[in-house]
PDB file of C-alpha atoms and ligand atoms in Angstrom:
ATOM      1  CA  UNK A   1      17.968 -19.869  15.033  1.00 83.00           C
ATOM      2  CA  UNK A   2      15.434 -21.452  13.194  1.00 93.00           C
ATOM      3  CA  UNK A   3      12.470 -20.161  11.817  1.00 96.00           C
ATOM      4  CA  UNK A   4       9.581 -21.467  13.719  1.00 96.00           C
ATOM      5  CA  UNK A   5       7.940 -22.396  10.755  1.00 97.00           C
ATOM      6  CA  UNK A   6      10.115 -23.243   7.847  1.00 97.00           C
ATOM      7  CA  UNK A   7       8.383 -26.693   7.144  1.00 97.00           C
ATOM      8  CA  UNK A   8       5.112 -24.291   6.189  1.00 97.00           C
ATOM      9  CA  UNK A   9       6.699 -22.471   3.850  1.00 97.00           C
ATOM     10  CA  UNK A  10       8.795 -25.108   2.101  1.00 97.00           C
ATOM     11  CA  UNK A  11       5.122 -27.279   1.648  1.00 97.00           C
ATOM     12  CA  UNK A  12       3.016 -24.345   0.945  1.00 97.00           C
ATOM     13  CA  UNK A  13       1.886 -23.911  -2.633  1.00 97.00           C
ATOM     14  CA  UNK A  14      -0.225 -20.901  -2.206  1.00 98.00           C
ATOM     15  CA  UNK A  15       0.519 -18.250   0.231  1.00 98.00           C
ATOM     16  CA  UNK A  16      -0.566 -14.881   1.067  1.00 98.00           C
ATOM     17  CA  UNK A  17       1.007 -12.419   2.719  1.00 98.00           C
ATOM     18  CA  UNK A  18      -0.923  -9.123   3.861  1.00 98.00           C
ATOM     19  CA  UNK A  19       1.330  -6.650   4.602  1.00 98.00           C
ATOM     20  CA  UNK A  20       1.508  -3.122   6.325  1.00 96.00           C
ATOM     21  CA  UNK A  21       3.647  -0.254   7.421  1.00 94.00           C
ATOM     22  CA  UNK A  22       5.411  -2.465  10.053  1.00 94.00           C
ATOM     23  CA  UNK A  23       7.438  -4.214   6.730  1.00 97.00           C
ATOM     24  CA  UNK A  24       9.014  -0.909   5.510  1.00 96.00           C
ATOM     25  CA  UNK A  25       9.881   0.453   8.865  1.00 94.00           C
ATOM     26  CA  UNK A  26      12.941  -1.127   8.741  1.00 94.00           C
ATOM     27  CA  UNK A  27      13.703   0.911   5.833  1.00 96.00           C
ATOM     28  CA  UNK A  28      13.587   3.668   8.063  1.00 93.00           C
ATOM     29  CA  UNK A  29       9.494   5.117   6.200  1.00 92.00           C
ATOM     30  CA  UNK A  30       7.650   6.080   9.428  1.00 85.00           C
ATOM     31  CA  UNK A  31       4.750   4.875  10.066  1.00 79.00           C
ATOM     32  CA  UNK A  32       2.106   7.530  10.388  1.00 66.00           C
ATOM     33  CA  UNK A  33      -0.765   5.659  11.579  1.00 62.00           C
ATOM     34  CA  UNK A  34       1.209   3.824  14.172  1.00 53.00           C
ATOM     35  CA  UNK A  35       1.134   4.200  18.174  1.00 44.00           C
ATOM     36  CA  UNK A  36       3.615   6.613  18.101  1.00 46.00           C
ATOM     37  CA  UNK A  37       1.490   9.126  15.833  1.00 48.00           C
ATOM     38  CA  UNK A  38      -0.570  10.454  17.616  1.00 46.00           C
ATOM     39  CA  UNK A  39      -4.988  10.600  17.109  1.00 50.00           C
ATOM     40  CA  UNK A  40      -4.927  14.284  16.075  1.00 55.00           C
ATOM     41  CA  UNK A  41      -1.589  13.155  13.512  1.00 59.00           C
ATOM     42  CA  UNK A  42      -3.883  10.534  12.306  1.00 63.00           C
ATOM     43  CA  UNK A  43      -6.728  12.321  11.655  1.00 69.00           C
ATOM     44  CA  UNK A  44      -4.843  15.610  10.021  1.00 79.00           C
ATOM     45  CA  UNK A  45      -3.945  12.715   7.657  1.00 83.00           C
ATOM     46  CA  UNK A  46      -7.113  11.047   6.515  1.00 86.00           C
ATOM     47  CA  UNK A  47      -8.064  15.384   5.882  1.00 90.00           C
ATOM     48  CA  UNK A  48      -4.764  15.896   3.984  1.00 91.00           C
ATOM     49  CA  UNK A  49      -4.838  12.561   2.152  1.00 93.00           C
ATOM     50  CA  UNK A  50      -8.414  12.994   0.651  1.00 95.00           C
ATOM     51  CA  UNK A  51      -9.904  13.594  -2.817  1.00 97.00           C
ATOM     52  CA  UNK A  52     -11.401  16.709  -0.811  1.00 96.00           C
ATOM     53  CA  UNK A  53      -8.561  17.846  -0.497  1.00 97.00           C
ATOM     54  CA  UNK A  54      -6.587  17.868  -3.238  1.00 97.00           C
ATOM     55  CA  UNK A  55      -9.634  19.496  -5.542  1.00 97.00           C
ATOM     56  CA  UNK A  56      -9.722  22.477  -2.958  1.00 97.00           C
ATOM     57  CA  UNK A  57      -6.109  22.739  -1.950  1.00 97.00           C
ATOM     58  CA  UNK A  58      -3.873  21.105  -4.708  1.00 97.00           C
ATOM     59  CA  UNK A  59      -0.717  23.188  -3.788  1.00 97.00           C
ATOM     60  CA  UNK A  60      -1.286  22.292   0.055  1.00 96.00           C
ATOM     61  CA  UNK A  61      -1.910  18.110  -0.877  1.00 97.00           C
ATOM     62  CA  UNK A  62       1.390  18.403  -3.104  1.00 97.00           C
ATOM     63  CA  UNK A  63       3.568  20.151   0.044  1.00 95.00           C
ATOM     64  CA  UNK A  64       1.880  17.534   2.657  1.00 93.00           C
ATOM     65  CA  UNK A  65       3.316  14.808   0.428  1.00 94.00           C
ATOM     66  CA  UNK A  66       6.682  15.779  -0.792  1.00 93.00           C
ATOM     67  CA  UNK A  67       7.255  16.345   3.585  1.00 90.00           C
ATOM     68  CA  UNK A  68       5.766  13.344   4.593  1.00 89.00           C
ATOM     69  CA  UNK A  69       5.128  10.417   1.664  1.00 92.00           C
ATOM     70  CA  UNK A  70       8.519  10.171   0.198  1.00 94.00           C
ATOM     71  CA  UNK A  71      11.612   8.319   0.776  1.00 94.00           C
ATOM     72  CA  UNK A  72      13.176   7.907  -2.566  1.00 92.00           C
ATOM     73  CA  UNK A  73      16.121   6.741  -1.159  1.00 95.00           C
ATOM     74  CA  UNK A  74      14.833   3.742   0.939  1.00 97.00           C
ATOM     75  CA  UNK A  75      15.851   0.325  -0.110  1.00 98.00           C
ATOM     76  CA  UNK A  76      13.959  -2.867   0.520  1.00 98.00           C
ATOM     77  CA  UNK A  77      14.827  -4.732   3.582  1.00 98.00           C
ATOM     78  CA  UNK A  78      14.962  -8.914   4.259  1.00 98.00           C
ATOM     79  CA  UNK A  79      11.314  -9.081   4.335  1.00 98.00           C
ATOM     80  CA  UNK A  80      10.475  -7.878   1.005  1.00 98.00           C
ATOM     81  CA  UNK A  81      13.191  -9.817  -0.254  1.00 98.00           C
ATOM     82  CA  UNK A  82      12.292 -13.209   1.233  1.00 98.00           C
ATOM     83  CA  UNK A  83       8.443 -12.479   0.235  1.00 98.00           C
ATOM     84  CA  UNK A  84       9.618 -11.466  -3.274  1.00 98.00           C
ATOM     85  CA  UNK A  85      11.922 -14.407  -3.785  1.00 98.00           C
ATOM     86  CA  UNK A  86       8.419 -16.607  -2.443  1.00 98.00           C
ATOM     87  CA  UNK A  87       6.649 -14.824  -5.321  1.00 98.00           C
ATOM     88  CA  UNK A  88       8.869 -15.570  -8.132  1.00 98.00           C
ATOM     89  CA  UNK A  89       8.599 -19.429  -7.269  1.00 98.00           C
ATOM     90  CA  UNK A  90       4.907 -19.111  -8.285  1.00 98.00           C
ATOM     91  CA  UNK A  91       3.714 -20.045  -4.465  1.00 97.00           C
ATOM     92  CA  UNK A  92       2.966 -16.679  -3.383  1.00 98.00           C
ATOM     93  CA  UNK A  93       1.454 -13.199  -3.583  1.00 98.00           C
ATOM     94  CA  UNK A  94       1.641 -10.346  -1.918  1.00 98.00           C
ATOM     95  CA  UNK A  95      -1.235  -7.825  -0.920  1.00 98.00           C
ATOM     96  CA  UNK A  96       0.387  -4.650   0.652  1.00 98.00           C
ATOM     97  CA  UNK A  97      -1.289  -1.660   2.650  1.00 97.00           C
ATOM     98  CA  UNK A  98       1.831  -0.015   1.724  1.00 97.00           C
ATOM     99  CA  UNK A  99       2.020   2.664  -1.347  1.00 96.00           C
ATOM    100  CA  UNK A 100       6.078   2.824  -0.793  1.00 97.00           C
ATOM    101  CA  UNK A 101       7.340   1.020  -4.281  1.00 98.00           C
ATOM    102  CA  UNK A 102       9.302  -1.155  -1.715  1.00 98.00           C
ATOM    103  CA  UNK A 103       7.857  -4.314  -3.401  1.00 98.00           C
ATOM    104  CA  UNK A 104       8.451  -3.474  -6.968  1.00 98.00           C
ATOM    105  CA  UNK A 105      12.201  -2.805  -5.741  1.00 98.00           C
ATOM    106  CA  UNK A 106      12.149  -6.245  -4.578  1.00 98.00           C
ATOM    107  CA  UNK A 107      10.800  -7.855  -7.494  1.00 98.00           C
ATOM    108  CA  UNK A 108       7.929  -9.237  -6.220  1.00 98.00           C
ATOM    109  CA  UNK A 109       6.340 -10.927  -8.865  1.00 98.00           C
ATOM    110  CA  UNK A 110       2.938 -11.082  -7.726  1.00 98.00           C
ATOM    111  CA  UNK A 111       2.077  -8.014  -5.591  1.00 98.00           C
ATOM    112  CA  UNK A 112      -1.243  -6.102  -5.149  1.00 98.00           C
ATOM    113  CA  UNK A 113      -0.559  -2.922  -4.389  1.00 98.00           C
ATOM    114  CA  UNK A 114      -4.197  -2.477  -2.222  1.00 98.00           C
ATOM    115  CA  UNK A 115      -3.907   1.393  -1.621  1.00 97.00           C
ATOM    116  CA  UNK A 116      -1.733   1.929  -4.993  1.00 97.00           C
ATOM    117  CA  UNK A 117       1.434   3.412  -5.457  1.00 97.00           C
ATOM    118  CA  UNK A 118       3.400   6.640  -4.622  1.00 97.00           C
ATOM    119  CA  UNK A 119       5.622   6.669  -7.530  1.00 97.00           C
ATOM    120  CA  UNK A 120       2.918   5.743 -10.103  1.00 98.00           C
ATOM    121  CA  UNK A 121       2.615   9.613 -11.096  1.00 98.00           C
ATOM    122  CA  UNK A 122      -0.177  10.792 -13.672  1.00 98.00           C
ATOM    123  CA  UNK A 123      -2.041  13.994 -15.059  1.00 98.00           C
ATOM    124  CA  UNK A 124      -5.450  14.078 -13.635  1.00 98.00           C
ATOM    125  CA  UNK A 125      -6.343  16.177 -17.263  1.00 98.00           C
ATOM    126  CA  UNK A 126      -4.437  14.365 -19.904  1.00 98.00           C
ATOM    127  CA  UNK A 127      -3.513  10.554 -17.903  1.00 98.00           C
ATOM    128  CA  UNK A 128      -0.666  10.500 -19.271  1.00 98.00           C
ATOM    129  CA  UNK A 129       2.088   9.044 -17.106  1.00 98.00           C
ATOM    130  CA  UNK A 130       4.432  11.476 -15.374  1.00 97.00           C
ATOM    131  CA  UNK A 131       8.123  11.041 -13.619  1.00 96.00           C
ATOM    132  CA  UNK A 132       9.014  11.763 -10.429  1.00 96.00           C
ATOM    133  CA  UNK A 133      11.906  14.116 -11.072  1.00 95.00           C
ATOM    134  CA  UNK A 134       9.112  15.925 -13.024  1.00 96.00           C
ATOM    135  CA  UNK A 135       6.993  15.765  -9.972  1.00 97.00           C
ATOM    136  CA  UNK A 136       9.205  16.827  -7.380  1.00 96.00           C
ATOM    137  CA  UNK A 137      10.074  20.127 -10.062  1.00 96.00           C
ATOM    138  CA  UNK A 138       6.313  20.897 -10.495  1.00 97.00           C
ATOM    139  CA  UNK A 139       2.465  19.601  -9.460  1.00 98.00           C
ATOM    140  CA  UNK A 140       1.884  21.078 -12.518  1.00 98.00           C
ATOM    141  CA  UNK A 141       2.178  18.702 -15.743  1.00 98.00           C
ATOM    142  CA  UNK A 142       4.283  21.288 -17.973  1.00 95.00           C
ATOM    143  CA  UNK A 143       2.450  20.561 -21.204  1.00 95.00           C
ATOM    144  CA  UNK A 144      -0.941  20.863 -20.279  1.00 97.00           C
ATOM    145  CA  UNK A 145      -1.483  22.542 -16.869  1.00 97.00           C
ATOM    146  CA  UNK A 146      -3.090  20.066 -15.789  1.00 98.00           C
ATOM    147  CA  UNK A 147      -2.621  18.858 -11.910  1.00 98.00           C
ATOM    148  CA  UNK A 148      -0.234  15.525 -11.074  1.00 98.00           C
ATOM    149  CA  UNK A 149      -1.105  12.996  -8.699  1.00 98.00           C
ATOM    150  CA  UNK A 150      -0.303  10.100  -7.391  1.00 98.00           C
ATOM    151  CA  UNK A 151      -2.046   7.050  -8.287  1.00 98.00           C
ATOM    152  CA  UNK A 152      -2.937   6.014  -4.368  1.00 97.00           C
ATOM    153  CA  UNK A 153      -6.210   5.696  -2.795  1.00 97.00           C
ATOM    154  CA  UNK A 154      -6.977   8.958  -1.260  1.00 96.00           C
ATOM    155  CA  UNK A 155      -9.165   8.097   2.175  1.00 92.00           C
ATOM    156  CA  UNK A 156     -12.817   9.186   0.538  1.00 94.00           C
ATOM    157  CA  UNK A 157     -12.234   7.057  -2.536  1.00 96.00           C
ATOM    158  CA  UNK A 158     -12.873   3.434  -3.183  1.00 96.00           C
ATOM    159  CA  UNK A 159     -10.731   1.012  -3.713  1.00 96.00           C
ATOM    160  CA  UNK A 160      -9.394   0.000  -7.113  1.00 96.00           C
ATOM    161  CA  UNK A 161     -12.389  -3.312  -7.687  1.00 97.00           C
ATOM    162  CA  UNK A 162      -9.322  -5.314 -10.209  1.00 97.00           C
ATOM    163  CA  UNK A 163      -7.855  -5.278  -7.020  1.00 98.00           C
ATOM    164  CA  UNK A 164     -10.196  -6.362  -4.284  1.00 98.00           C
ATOM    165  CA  UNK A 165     -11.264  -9.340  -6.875  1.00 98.00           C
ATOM    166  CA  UNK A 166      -7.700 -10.552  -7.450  1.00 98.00           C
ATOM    167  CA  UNK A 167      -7.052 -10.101  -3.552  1.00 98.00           C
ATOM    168  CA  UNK A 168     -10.469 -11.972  -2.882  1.00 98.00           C
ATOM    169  CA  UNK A 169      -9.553 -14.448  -5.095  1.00 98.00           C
ATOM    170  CA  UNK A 170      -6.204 -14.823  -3.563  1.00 98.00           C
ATOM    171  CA  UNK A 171      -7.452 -15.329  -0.124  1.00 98.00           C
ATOM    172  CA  UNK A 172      -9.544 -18.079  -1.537  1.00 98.00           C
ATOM    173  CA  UNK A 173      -7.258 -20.408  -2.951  1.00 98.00           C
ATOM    174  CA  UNK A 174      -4.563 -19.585   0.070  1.00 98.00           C
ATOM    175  CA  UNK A 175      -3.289 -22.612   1.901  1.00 98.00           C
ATOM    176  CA  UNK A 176      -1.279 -20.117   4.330  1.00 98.00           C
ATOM    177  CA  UNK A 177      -2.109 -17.086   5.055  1.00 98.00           C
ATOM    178  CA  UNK A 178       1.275 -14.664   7.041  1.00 98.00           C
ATOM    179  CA  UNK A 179      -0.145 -11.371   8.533  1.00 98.00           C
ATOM    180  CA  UNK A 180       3.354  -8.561   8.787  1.00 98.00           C
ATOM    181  CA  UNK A 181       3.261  -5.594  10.271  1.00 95.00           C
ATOM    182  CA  UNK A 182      -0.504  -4.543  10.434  1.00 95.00           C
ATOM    183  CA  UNK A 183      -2.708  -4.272  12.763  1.00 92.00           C
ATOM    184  CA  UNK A 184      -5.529  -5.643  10.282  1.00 95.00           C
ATOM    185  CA  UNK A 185      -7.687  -2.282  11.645  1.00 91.00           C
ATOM    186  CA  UNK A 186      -8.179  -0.801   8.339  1.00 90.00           C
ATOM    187  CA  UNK A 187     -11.055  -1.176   6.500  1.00 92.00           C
ATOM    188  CA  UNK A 188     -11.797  -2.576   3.682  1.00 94.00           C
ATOM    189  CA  UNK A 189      -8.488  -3.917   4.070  1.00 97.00           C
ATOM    190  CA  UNK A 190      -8.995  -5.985   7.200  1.00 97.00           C
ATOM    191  CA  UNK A 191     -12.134  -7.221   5.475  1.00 97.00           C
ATOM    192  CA  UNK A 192      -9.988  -9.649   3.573  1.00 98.00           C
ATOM    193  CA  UNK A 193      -9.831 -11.700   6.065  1.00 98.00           C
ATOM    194  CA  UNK A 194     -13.576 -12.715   5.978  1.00 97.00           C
ATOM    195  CA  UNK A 195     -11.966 -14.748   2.697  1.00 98.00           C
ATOM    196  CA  UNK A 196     -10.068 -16.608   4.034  1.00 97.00           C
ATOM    197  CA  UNK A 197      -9.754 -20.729   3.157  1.00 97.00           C
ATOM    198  CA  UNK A 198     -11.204 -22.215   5.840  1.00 96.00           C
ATOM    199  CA  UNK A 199      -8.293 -25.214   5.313  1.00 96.00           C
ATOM    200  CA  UNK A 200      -5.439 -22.120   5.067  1.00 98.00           C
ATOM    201  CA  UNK A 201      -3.343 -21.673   8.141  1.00 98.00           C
ATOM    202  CA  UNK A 202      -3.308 -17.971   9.390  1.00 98.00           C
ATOM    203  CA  UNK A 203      -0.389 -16.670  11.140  1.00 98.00           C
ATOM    204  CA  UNK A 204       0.358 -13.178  12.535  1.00 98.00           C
ATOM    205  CA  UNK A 205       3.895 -11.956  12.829  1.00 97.00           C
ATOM    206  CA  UNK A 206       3.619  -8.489  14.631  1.00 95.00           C
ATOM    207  CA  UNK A 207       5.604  -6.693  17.437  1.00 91.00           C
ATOM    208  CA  UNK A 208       2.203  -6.163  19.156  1.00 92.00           C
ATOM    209  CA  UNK A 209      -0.402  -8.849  19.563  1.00 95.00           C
ATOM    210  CA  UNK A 210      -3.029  -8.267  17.465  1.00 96.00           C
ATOM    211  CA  UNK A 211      -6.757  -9.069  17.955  1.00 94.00           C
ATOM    212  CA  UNK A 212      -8.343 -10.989  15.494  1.00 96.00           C
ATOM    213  CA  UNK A 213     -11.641 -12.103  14.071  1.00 93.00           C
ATOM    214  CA  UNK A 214     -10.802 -15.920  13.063  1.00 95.00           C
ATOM    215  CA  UNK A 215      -8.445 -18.176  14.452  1.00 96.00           C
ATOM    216  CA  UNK A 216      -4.676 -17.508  13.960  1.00 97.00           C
ATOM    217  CA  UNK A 217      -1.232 -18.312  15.661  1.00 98.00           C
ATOM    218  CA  UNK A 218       0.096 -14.892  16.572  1.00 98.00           C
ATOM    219  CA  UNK A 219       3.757 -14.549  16.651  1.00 97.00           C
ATOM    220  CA  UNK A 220       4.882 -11.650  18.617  1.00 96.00           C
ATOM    221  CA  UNK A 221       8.442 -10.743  17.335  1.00 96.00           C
ATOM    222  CA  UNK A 222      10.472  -8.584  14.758  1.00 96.00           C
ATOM    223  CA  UNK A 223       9.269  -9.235  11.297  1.00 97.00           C
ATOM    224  CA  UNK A 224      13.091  -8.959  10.259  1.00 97.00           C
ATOM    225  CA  UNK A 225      14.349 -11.191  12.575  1.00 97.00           C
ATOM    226  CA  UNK A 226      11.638 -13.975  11.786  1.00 98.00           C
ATOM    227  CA  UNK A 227      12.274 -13.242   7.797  1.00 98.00           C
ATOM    228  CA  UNK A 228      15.748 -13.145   8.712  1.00 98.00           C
ATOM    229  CA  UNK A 229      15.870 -17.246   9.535  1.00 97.00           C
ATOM    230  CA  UNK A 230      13.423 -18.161   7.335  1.00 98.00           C
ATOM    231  CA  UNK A 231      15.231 -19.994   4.363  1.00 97.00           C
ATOM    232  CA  UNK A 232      14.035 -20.027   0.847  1.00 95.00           C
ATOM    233  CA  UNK A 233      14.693 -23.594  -0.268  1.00 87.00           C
ATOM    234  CA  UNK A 234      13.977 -24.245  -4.353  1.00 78.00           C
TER     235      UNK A 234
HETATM  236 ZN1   ZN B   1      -1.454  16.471 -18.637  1.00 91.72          ZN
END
């Protein structure tokens, strides 16, 4: 099979894919907003994933994410690839929901990482950078006490503004626009879509139909399978 839309691709010059949990599922990281978590799930994440949190219960933020955040041994899967190999020919970017590294496995060359990154460690008292390994030994940054996080956006704090002006940006000069496994229900995310070029083509490729506030072509299939036959001509 075909991909229904190869010709878009190969003409495209500027694409934008916004991206969610439904991309890295196939990588076997759970999604913990999705259908199958369940309203209380949800919202015992937005309390254990918050700024509030961590300040008044750093050991208890640290435990929830070690248990439920990381999958150091997941690989990227066709998707990332064929959106990373789209990047590196200059004629796309890639704005992800995801915080899962996936991407930078991939080599995507231009990737906004919207809600940050997992494995982007640091000291919240000295900055400096800190490793993983040292992570998963300690929350505690050995030479100063002070307490590691991870650089993600924690549910009561803005949004990194670099990145909402390049992802503005990119939505503006877009000429096709590929929704993949989001909903698009997450704000300020899902406000990128009041950007859009009104001369870019939107499509949606999501296992559920999605509702959506401008006009799209929703494609209701597996991501993988759709990435799967799309080719990436030179
Ligand atoms: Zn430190």
């Amino acid at each position: 099979m075909a991909n229904p839309h190869q010709a878009l691709y190969d003409e495209a010059k500027a694409m934008v894919f916004l991206t969610g949990a439904g991309v890295s599922t196939a990588s076997g990281i759970p999604d913990f907003r999705s259908a199958n978590g369940l309203y209380q799930q949800n919202q015992r994440a937005e309390y254990y994933l918050s700024h509030q949190y961590f300040a008044t219960d750093p050991a208890g933020f640290y435990d929830y994410c070690q248990q439920n955040l990381y999958f150091p041994d997941a690989k990227p899967n066709v998707i990332h690839q064929k959106q990373a190999a789209l990047t590196q020919q200059d004629r796309a970017t890639v704005i992800t929901q995801n915080i899962d590294n996936l991407y930078e496995l991939a080599e995507t060359k231009h990737l906004i990482d919207f809600h940050g990154n997992l494995y982007d460690l640091y000291c919240v008292k000295c900055h400096q950078k800190v490793s993983l390994v040292d992570y998963q030994t300690s929350r505690i940054h050995s030479s100063d006490g002070g307490e590691i996080r991870p650089n993600i956006v924690l549910y009561d704090e803005p949004i990194d503004s670099q990145n909402v002006q390049k992802s503005v940006a990119a939505m503006q000069q877009a000429d096709l626009v590929v929704i993949v496994g989001t909903s698009m229900r997450v704000y300020p995310f899902a406000g990128l879509l009041d950007y859009v070029n009104p001369r870019a083509k939107v499509i949606a490729v999501n296992q559920e139909p999605l509702q959506l506030p401008i006009a799209f072509e929703m494609v209701t299939t597996d991501a993988s399978q759709y990435f799967k036959e799309l080719k990436i001509n030179a």
